[in-house]
Coordinates of N, CA and C in Angstrom, one line a residue:
Chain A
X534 N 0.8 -1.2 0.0 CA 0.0 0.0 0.0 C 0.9 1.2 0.0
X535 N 0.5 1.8 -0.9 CA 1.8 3.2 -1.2 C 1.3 4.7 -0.8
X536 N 2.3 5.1 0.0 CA 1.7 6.4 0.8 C 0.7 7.7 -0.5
X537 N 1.8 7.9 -1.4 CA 0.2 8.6 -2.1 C -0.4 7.5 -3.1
X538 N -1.2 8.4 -3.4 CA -2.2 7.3 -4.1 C -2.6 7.8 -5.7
X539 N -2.5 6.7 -6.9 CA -2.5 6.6 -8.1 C -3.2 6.0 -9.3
X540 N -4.0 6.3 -9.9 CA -4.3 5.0 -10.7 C -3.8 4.1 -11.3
X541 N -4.0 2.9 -11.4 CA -3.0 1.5 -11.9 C -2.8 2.0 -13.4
X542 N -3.9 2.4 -13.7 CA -3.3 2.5 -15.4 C -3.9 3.8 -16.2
X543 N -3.5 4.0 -17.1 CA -4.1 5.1 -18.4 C -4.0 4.8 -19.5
X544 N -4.8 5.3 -20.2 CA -4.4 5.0 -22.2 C -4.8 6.1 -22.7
X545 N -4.1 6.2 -24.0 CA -5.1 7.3 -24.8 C -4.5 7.0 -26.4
X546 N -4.6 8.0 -27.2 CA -4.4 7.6 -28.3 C -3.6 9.0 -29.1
X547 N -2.6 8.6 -30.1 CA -1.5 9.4 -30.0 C -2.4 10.5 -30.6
X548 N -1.0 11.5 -30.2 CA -2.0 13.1 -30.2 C -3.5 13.0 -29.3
X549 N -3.2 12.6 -28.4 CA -4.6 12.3 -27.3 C -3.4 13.3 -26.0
X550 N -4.4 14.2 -25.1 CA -3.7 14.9 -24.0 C -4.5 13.8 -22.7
X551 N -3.6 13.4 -21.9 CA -3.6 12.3 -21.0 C -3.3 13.1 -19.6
X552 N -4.2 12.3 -18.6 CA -3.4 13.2 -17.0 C -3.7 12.1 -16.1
X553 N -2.8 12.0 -15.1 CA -2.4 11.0 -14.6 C -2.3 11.5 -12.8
X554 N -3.4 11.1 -11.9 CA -3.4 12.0 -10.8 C -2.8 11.0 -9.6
X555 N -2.6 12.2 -8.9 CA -1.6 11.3 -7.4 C -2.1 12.2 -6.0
X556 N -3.0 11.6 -5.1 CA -3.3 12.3 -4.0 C -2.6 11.8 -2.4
X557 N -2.0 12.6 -1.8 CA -1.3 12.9 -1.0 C -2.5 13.0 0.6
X558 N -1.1 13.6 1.0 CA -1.9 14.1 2.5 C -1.1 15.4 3.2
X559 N -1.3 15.9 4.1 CA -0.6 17.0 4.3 C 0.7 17.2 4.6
X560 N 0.8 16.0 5.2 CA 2.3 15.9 5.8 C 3.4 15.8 4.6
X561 N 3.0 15.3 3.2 CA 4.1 15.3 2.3 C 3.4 15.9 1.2
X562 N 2.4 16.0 0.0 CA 1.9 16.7 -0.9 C 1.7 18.2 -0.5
X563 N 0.6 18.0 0.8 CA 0.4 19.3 1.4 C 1.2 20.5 2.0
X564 N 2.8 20.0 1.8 CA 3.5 20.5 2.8 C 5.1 20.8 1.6
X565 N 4.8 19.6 0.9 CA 6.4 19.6 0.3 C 5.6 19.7 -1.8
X566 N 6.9 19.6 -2.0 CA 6.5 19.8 -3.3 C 7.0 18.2 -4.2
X567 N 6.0 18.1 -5.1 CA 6.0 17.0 -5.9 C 6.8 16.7 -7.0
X568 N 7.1 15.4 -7.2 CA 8.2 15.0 -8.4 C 7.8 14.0 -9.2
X569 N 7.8 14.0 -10.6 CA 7.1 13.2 -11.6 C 7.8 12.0 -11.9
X570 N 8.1 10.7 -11.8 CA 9.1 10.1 -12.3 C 8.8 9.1 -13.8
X571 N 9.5 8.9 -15.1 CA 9.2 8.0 -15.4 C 9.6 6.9 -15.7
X572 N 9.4 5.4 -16.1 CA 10.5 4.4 -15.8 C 9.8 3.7 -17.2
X573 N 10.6 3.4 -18.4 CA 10.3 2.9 -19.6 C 10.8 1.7 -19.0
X574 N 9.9 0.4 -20.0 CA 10.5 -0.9 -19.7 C 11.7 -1.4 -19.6
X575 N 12.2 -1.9 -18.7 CA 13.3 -2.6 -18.5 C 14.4 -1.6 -17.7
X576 N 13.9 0.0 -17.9 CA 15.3 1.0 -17.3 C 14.9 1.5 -16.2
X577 N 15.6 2.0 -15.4 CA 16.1 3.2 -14.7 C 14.6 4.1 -14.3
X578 N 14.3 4.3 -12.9 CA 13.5 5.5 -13.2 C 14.4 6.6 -14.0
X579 N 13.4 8.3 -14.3 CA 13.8 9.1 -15.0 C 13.1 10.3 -14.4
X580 N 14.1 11.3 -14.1 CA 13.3 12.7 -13.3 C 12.5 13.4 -14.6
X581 N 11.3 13.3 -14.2 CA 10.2 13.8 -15.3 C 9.9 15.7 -15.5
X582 N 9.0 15.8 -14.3 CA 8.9 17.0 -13.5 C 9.6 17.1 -11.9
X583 N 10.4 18.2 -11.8 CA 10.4 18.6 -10.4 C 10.1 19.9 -9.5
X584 N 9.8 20.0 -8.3 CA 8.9 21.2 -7.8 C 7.9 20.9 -8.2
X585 N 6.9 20.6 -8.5 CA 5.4 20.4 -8.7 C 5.7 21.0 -10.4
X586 N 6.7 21.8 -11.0 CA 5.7 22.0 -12.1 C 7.3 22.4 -13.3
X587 N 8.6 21.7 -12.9 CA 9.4 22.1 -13.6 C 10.0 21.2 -14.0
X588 N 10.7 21.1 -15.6 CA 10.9 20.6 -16.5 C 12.1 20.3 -16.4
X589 N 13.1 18.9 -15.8 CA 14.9 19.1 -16.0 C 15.0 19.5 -17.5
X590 N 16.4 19.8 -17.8 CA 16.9 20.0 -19.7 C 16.5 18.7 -20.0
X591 N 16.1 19.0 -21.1 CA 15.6 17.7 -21.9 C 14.3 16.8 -21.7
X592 N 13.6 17.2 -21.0 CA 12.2 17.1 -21.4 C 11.1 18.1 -22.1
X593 N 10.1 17.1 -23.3 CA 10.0 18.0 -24.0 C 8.4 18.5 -22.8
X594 N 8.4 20.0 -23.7 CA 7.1 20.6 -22.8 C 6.0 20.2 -23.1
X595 N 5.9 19.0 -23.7 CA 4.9 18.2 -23.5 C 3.9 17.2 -22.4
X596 N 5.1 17.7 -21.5 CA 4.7 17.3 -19.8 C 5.0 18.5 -19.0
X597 N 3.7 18.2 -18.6 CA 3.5 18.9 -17.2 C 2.9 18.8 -16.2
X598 N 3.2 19.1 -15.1 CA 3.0 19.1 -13.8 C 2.2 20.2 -13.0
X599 N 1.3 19.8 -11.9 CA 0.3 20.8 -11.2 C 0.3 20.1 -10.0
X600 N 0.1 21.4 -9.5 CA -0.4 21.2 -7.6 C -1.4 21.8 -7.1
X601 N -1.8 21.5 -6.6 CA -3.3 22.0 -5.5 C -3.6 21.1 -4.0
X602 N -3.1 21.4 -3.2 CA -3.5 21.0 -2.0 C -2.7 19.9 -1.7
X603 N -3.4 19.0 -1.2 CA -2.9 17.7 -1.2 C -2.9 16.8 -2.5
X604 N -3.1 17.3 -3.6 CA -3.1 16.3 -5.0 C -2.3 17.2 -5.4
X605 N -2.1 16.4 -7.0 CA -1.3 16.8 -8.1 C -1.5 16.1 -9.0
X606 N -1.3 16.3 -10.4 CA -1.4 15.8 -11.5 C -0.4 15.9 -12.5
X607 N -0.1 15.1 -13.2 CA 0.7 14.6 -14.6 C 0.2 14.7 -16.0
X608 N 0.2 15.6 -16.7 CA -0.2 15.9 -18.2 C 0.5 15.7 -19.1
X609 N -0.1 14.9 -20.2 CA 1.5 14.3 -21.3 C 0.2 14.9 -22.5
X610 N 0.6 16.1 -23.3 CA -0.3 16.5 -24.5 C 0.2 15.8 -25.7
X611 N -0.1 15.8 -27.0 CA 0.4 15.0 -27.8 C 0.8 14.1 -27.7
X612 N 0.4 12.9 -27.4 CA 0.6 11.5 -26.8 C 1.4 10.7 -27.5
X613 N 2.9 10.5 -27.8 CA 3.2 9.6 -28.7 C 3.6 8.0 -28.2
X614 N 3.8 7.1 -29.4 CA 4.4 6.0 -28.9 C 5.3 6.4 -27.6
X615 N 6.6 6.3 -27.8 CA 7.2 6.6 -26.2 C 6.8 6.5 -25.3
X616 N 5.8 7.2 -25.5 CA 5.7 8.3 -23.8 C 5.1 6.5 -22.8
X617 N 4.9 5.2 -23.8 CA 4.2 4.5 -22.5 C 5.5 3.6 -22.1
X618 N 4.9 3.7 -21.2 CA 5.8 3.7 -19.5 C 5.3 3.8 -18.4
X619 N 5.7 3.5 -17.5 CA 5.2 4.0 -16.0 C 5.7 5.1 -15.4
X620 N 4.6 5.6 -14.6 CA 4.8 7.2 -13.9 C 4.7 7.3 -12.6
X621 N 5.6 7.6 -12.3 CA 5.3 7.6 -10.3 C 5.3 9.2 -10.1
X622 N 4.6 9.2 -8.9 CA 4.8 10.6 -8.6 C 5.8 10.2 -7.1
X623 N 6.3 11.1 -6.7 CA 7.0 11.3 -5.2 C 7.0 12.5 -4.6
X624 N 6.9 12.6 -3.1 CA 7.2 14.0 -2.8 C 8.2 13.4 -1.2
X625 N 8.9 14.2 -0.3 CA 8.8 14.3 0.8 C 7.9 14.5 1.7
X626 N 8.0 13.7 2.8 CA 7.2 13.4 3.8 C 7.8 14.3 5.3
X627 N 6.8 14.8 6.3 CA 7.2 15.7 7.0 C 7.7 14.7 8.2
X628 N 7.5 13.6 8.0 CA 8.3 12.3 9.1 C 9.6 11.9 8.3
X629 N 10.0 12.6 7.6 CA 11.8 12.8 7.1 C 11.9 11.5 6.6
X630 N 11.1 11.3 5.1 CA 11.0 10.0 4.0 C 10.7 10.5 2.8
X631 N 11.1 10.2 2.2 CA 10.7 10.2 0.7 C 9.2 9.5 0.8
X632 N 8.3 9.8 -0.2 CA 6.9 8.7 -0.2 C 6.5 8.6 -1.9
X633 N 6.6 7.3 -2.4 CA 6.2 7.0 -3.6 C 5.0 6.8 -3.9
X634 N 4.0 7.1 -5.2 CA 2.6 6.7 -5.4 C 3.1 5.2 -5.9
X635 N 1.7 4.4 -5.7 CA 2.3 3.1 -6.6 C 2.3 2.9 -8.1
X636 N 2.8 4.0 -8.7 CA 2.7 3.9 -9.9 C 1.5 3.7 -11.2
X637 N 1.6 4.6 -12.5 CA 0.3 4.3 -13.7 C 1.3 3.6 -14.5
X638 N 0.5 3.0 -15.3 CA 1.0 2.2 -16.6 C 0.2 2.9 -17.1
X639 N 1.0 3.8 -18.6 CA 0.4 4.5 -19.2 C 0.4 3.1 -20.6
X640 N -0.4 3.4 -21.3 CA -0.3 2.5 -22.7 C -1.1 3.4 -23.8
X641 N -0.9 3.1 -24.9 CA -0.6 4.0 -26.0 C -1.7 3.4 -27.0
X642 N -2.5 3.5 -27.2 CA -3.5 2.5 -28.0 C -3.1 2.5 -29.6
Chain B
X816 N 29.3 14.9 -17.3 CA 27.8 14.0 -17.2 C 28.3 13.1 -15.9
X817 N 27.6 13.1 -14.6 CA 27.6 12.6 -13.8 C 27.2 11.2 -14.3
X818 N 27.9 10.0 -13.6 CA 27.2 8.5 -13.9 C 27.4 8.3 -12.6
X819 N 26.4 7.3 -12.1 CA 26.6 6.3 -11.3 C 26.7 5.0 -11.4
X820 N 27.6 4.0 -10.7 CA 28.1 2.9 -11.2 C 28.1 2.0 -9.6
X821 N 26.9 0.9 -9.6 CA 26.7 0.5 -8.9 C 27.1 -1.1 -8.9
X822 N 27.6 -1.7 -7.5 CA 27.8 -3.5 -7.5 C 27.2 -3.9 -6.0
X823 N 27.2 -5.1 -6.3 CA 27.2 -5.9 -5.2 C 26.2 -7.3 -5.4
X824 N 26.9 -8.2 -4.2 CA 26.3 -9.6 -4.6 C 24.6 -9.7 -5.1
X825 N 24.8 -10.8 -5.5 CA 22.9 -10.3 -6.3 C 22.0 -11.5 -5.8
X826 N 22.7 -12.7 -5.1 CA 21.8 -13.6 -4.6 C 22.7 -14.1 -3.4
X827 N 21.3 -13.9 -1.9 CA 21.6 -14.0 -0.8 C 20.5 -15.3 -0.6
X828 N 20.9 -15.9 1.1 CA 20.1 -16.9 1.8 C 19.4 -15.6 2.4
X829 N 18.2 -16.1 2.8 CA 18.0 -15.6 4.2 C 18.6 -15.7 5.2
X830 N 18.3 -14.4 6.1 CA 18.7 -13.9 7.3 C 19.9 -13.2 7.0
X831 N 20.5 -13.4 5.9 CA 22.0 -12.7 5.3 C 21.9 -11.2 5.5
X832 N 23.1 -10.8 4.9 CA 23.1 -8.8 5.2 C 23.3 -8.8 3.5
X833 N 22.3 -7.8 3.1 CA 22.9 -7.1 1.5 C 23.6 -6.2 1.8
X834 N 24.7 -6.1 0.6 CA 26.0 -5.3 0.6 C 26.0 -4.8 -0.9
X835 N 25.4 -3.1 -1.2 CA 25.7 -2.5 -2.3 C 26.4 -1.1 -2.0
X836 N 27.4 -1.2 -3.0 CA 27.9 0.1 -3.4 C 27.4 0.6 -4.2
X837 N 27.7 2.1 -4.4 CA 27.4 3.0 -5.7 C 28.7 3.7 -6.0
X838 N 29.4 3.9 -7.0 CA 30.4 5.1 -6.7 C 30.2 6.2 -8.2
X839 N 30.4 7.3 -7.2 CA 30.3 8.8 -8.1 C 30.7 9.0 -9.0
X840 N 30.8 9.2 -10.3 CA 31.8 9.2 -11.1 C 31.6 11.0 -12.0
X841 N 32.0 11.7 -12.5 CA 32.0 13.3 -13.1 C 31.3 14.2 -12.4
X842 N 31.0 14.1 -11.1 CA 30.6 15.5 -10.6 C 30.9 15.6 -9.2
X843 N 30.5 16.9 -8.3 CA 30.7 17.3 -7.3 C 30.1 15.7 -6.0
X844 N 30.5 15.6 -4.9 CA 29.9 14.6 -3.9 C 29.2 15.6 -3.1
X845 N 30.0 16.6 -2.8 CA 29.6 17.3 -1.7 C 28.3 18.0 -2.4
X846 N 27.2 18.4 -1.4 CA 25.7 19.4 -1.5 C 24.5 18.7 -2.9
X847 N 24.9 17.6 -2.2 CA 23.9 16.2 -2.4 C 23.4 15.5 -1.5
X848 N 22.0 14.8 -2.0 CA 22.0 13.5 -0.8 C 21.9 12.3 -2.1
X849 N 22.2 11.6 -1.1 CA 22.8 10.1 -2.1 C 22.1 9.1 -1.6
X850 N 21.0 8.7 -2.4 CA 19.9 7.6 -2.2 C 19.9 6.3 -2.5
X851 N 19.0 5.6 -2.1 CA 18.7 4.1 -2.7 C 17.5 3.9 -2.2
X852 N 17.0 3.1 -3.6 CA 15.5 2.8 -3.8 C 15.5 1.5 -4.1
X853 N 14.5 0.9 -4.1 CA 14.4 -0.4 -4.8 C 13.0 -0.5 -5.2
X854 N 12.5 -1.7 -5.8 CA 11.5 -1.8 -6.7 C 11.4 -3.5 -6.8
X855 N 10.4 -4.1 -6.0 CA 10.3 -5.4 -5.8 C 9.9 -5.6 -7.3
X856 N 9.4 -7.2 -7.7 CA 9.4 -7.7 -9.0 C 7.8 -7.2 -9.6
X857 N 7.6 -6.2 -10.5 CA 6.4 -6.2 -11.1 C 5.8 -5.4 -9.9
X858 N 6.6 -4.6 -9.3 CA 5.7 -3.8 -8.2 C 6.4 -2.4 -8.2
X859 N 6.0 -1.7 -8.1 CA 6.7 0.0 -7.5 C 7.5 0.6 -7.0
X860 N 7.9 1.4 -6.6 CA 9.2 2.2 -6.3 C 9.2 2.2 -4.9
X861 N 10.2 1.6 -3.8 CA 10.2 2.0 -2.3 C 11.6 2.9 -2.1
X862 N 11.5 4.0 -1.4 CA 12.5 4.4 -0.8 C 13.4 4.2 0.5
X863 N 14.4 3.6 0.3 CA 15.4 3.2 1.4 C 15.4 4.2 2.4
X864 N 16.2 4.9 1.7 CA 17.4 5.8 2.7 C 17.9 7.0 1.9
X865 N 18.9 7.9 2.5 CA 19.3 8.7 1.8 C 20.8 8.8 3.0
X866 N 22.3 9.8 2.2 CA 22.9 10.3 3.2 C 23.4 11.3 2.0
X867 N 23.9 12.3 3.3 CA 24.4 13.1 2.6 C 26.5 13.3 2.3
X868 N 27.5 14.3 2.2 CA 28.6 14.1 2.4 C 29.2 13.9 3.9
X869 N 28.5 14.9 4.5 CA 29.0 14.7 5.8 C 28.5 13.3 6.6
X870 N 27.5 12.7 6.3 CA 27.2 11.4 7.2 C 25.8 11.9 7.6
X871 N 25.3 12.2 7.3 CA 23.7 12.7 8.0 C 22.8 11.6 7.0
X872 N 21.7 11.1 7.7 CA 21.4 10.3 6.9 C 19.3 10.1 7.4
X873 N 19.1 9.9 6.6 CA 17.6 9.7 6.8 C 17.1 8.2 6.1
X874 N 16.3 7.2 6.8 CA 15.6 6.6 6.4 C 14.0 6.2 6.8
X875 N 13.9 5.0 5.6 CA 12.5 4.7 5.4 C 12.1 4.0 6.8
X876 N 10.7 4.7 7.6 CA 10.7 4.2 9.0 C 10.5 2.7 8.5
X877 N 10.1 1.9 7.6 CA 9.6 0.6 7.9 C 10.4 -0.6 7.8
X878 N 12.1 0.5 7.6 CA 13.4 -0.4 7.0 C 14.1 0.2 8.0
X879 N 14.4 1.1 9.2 CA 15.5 2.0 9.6 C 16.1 0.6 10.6
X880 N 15.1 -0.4 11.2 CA 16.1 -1.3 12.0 C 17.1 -2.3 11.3
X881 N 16.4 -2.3 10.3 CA 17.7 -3.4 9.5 C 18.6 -2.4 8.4
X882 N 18.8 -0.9 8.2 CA 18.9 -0.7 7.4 C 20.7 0.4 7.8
X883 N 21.5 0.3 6.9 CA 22.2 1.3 7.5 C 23.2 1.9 6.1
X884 N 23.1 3.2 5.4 CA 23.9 3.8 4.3 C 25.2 4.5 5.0
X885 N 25.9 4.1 4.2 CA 27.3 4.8 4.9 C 28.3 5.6 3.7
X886 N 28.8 6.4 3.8 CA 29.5 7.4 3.0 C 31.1 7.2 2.9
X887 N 31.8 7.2 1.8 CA 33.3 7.4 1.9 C 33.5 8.4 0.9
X888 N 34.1 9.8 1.5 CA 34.3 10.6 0.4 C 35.3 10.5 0.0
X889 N 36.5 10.0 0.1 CA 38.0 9.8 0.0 C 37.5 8.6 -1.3
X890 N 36.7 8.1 -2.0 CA 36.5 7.8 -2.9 C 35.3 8.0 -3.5
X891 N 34.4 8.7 -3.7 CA 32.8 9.1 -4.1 C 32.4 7.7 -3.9
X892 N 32.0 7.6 -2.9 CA 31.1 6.1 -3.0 C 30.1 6.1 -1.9
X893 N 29.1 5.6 -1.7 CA 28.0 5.4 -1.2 C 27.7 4.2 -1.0
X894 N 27.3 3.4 0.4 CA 26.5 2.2 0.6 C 25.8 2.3 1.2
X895 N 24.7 0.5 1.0 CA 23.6 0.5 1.8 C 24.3 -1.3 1.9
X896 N 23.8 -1.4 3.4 CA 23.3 -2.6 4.0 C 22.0 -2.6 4.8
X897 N 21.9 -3.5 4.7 CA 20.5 -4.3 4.6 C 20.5 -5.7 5.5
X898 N 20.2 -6.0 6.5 CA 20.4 -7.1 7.2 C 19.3 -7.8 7.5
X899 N 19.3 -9.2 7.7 CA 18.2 -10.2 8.0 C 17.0 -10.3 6.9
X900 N 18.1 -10.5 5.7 CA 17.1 -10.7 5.0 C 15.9 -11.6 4.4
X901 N 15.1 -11.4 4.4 CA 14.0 -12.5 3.6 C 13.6 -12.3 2.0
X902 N 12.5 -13.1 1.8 CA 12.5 -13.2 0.2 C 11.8 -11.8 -0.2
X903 N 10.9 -11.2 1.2 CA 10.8 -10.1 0.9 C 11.6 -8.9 0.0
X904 N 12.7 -8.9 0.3 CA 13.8 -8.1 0.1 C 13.9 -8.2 -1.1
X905 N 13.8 -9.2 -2.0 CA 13.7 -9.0 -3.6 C 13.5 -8.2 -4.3
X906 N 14.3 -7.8 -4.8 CA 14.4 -6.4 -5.7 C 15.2 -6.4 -6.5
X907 N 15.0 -5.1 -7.5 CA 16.0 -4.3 -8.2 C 16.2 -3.1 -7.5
X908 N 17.4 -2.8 -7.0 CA 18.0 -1.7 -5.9 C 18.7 -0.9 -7.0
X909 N 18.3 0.5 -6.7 CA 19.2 1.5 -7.5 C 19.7 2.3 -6.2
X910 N 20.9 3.1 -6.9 CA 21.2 4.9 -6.2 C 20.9 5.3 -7.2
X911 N 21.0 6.5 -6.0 CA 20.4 8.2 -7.3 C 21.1 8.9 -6.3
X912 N 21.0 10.1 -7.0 CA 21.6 11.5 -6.8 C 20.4 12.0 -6.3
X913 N 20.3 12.5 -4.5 CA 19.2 13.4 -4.5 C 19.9 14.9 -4.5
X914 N 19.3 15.9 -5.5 CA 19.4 17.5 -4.6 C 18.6 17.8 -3.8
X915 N 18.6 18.8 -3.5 CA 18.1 19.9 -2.4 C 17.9 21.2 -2.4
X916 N 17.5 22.2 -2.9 CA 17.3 23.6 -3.1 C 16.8 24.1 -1.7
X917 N 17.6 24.7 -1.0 CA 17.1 25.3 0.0 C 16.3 26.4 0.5
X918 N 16.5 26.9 -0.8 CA 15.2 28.7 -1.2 C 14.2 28.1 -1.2
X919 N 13.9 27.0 -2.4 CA 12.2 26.5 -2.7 C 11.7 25.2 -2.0
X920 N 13.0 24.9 -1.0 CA 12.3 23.4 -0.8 C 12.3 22.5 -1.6
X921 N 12.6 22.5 -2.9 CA 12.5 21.8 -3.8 C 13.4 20.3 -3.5
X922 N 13.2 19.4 -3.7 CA 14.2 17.9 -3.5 C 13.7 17.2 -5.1
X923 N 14.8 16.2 -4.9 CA 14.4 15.2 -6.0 C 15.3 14.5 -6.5
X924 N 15.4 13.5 -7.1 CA 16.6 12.7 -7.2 C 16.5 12.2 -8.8
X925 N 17.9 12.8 -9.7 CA 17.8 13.4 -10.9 C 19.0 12.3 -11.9
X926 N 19.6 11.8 -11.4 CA 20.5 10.7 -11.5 C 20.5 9.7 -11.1
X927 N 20.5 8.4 -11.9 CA 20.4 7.1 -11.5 C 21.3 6.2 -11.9
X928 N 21.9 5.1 -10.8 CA 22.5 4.0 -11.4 C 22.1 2.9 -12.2
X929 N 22.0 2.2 -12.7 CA 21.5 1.5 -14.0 C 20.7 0.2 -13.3
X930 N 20.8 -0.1 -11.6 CA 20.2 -1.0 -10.7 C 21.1 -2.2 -10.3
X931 N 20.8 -3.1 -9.8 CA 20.9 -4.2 -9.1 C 19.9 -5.0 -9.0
X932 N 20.1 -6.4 -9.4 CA 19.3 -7.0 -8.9 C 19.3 -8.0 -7.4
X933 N 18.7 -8.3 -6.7 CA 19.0 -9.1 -5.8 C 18.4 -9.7 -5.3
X934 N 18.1 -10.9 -5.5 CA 17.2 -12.3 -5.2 C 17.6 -13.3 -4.0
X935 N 16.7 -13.2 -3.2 CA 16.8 -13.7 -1.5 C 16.2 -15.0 -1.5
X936 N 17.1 -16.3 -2.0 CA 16.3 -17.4 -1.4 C 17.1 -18.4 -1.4
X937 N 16.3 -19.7 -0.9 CA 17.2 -20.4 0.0 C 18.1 -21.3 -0.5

């Protein structure tokens, strides 16, 4: 059972805008700021969004990130092959932890 | 380009200790935290631990009694042990690079080693 919480899966269809939501609680969404991760088959996670709504180099601005309260959300607009993979969200927790959602499987119809 | 380059044994008995390294390779050690996560089989992301250069160190409350990361900066390296293990413990274990922004609060962990795998059985 994973501290925030995620849908198991998403789809859409390319050039389809997809959002992918993760709700929290105060102690870590409500308090700290959120991080997007994503993990293509077989690799590495990958820093997606960080701070709730910013892009490392090299992601395209096709993702984006939001905050409001204790939730947050994941936006991928123009949906291409690639993008499916799995998406975690994470933030810090005010009991000094990291906390992962349990992950979406996005798939690409 | 920062890499991380991680080892260590990949199949234990139970009740054994896991032994992974990470070591640093093209960038600063210092005004980082230096993590490990793992990710049991077909299941999600758990967070270990974290330390930073000086030895300060935070972990996951549901791991902190068997869990211990330790620092050597005299080589960029980072470890985690892990003791009494069961089949639970099955994973693929990475490090990452956490930062820290101290203006925005911002954290996050932006670099990763390529994983580990390590399979606990008898």
């Amino acid at each position: 059972q994973s501290v925030l919480t995620q849908p198991p899966s998403a789809s859409g269809t390319p050039g389809q805008r997809v959002t992918i939501s993760c709700s929290g609680s105060s102690s870590n969404i409500g308090s700290n700021t959120v991080n997007w991760y994503q993990q293509l088959p077989g690799t590495a996670p990958k820093l997606l969004i960080y701070s709730n709504n910013q892009r490392p180099s090299g992601v395209p601005d096709r993702f984006s990130g939001s905050k409001s309260g204790t939730s947050a959300s994941l936006a991928i607009s123009g949906l291409q092959s690639e993008d499916e993979a799995d998406y975690y969200c994470a933030a810090w927790d005010d009991s000094l932890n990291e906390v992962f959602g349990g992950g979406t499987k996005l798939t690409v119809l | 380009q920062v890499q991380l380059q991680q080892w260590g044994a990949g199949l234990l008995k139970p009740s054994e200790t896991l032994s992974l390294t990470c070591a640093v390779y093209g960038g600063s050690f210092s005004g980082y935290y230096w993590s490990w996560i793992r990710q049991p089989p077909g299941k999600g992301l758990e967070w270990i631990g974290e330390i930073n250069h000086s030895g300060s160190t935070n972990y996951n409350p549901s791991l902190k009694s068997r869990v211990t990361i330790s620092v050597d900066t005299s080589k960029n390296q980072f470890s985690l042990k892990l003791s009494s293990v069961t089949a639970a413990d099955t994973a693929v274990y990475y490090c990452a690079r956490g930062f820290y922004d101290i203006l925005t609060g911002s954290r996050g962990m932006d670099v990763w080693g390529q994983g580990t795998t390590v399979t606990v059985s008898s």
